[in-house]
PDB file of C-alpha atoms in Angstrom:
ATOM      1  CA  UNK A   1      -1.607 -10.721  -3.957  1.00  0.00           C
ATOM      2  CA  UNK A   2       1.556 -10.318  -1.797  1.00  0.00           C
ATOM      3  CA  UNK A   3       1.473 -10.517   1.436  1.00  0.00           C
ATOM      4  CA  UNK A   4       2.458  -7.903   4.053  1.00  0.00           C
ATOM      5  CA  UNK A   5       5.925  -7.266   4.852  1.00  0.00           C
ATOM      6  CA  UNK A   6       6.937  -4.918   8.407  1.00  0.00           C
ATOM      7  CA  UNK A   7       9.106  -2.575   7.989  1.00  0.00           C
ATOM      8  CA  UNK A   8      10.655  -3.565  11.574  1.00  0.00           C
ATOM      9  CA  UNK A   9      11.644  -7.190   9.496  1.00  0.00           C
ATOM     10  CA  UNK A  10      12.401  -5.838   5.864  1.00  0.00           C
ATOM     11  CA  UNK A  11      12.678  -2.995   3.922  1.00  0.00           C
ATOM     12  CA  UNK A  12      12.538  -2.492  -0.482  1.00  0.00           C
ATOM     13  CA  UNK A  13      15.621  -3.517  -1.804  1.00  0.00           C
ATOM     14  CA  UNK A  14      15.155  -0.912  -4.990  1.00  0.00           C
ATOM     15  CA  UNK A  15      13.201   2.582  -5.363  1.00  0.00           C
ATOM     16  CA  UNK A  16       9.251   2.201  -6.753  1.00  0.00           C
ATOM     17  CA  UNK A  17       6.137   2.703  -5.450  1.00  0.00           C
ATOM     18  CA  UNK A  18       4.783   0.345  -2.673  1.00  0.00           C
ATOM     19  CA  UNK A  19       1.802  -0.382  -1.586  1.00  0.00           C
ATOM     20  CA  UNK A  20       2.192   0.577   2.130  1.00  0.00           C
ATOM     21  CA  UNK A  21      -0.103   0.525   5.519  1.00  0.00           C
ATOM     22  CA  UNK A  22       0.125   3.029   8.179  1.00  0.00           C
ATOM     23  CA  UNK A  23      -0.622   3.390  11.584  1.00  0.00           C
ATOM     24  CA  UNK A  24      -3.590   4.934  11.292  1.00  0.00           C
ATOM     25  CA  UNK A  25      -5.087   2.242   9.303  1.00  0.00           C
ATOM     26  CA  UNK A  26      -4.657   3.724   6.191  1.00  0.00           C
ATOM     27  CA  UNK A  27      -3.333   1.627   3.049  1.00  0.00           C
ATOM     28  CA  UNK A  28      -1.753   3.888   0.253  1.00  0.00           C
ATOM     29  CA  UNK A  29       1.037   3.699  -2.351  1.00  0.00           C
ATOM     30  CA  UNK A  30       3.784   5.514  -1.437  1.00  0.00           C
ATOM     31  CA  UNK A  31       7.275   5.787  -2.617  1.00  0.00           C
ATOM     32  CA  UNK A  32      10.683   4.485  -1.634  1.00  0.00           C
ATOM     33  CA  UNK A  33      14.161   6.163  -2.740  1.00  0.00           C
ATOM     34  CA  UNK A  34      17.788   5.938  -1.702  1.00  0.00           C
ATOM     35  CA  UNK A  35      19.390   9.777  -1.012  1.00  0.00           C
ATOM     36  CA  UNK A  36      22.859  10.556  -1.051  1.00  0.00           C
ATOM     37  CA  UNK A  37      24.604   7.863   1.787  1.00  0.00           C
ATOM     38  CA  UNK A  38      22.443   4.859   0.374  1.00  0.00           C
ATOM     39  CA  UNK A  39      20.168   5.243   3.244  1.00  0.00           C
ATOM     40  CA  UNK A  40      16.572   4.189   2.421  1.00  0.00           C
ATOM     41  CA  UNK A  41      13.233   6.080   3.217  1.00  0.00           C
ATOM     42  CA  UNK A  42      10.044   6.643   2.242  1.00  0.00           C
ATOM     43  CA  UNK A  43       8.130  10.004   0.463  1.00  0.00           C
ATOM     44  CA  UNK A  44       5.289  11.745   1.192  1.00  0.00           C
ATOM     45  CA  UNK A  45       3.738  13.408   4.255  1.00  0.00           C
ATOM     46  CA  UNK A  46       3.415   9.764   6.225  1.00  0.00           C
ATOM     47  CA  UNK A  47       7.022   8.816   5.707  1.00  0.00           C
ATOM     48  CA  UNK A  48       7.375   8.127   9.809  1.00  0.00           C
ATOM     49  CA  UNK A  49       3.526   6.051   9.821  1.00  0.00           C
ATOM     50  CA  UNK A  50       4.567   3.527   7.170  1.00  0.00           C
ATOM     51  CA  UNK A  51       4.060   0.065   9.069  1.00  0.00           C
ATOM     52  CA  UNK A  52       4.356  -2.732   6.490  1.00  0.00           C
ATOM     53  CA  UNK A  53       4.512  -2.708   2.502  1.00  0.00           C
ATOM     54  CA  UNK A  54       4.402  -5.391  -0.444  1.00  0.00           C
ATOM     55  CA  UNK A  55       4.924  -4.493  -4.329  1.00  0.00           C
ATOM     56  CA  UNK A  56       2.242  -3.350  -6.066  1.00  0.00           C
ATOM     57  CA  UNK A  57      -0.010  -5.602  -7.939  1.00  0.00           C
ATOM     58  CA  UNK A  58       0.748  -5.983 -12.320  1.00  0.00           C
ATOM     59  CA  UNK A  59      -1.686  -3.275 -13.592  1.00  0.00           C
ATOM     60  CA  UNK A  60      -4.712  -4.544 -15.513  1.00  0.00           C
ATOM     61  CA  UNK A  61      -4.463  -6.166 -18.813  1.00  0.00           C
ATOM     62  CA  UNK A  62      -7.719  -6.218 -21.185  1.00  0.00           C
ATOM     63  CA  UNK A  63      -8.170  -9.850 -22.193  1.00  0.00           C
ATOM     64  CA  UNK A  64      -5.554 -11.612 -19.602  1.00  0.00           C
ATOM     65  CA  UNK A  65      -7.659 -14.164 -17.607  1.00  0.00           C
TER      66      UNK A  65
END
């Protein structure tokens, strides 16, 4: 697993969906887009709680050990 990244030292390089921790504790994907002046941010009603993120995990793959 990756490890935590703040969003005070780093932010995504490219838009997805993160795996992101907020304030209140909470750990949630959420998703990260560039608008119109290249200017990151994040979606979603916690956009301003986001504290730290990593990528999200491969997804499951029957048989892979």
């Amino acid at each position: 697993m990756n490890k935590w990244i703040s969003v005070d030292e780093k932010l995504p390089e490219k838009s997805g969906d993160y795996l992101v921790s907020t304030t209140h504790g909470y750990v949630g994907v959420a998703k990260w887009g560039f608008g119109l002046y290249k200017k990151g941010g994040w979606n979603g009603n916690c956009k301003n709680c986001i504290v730290a993120w990593q990528e999200l995990p491969e997804p499951y793959k029957e048989g892979a050990e």
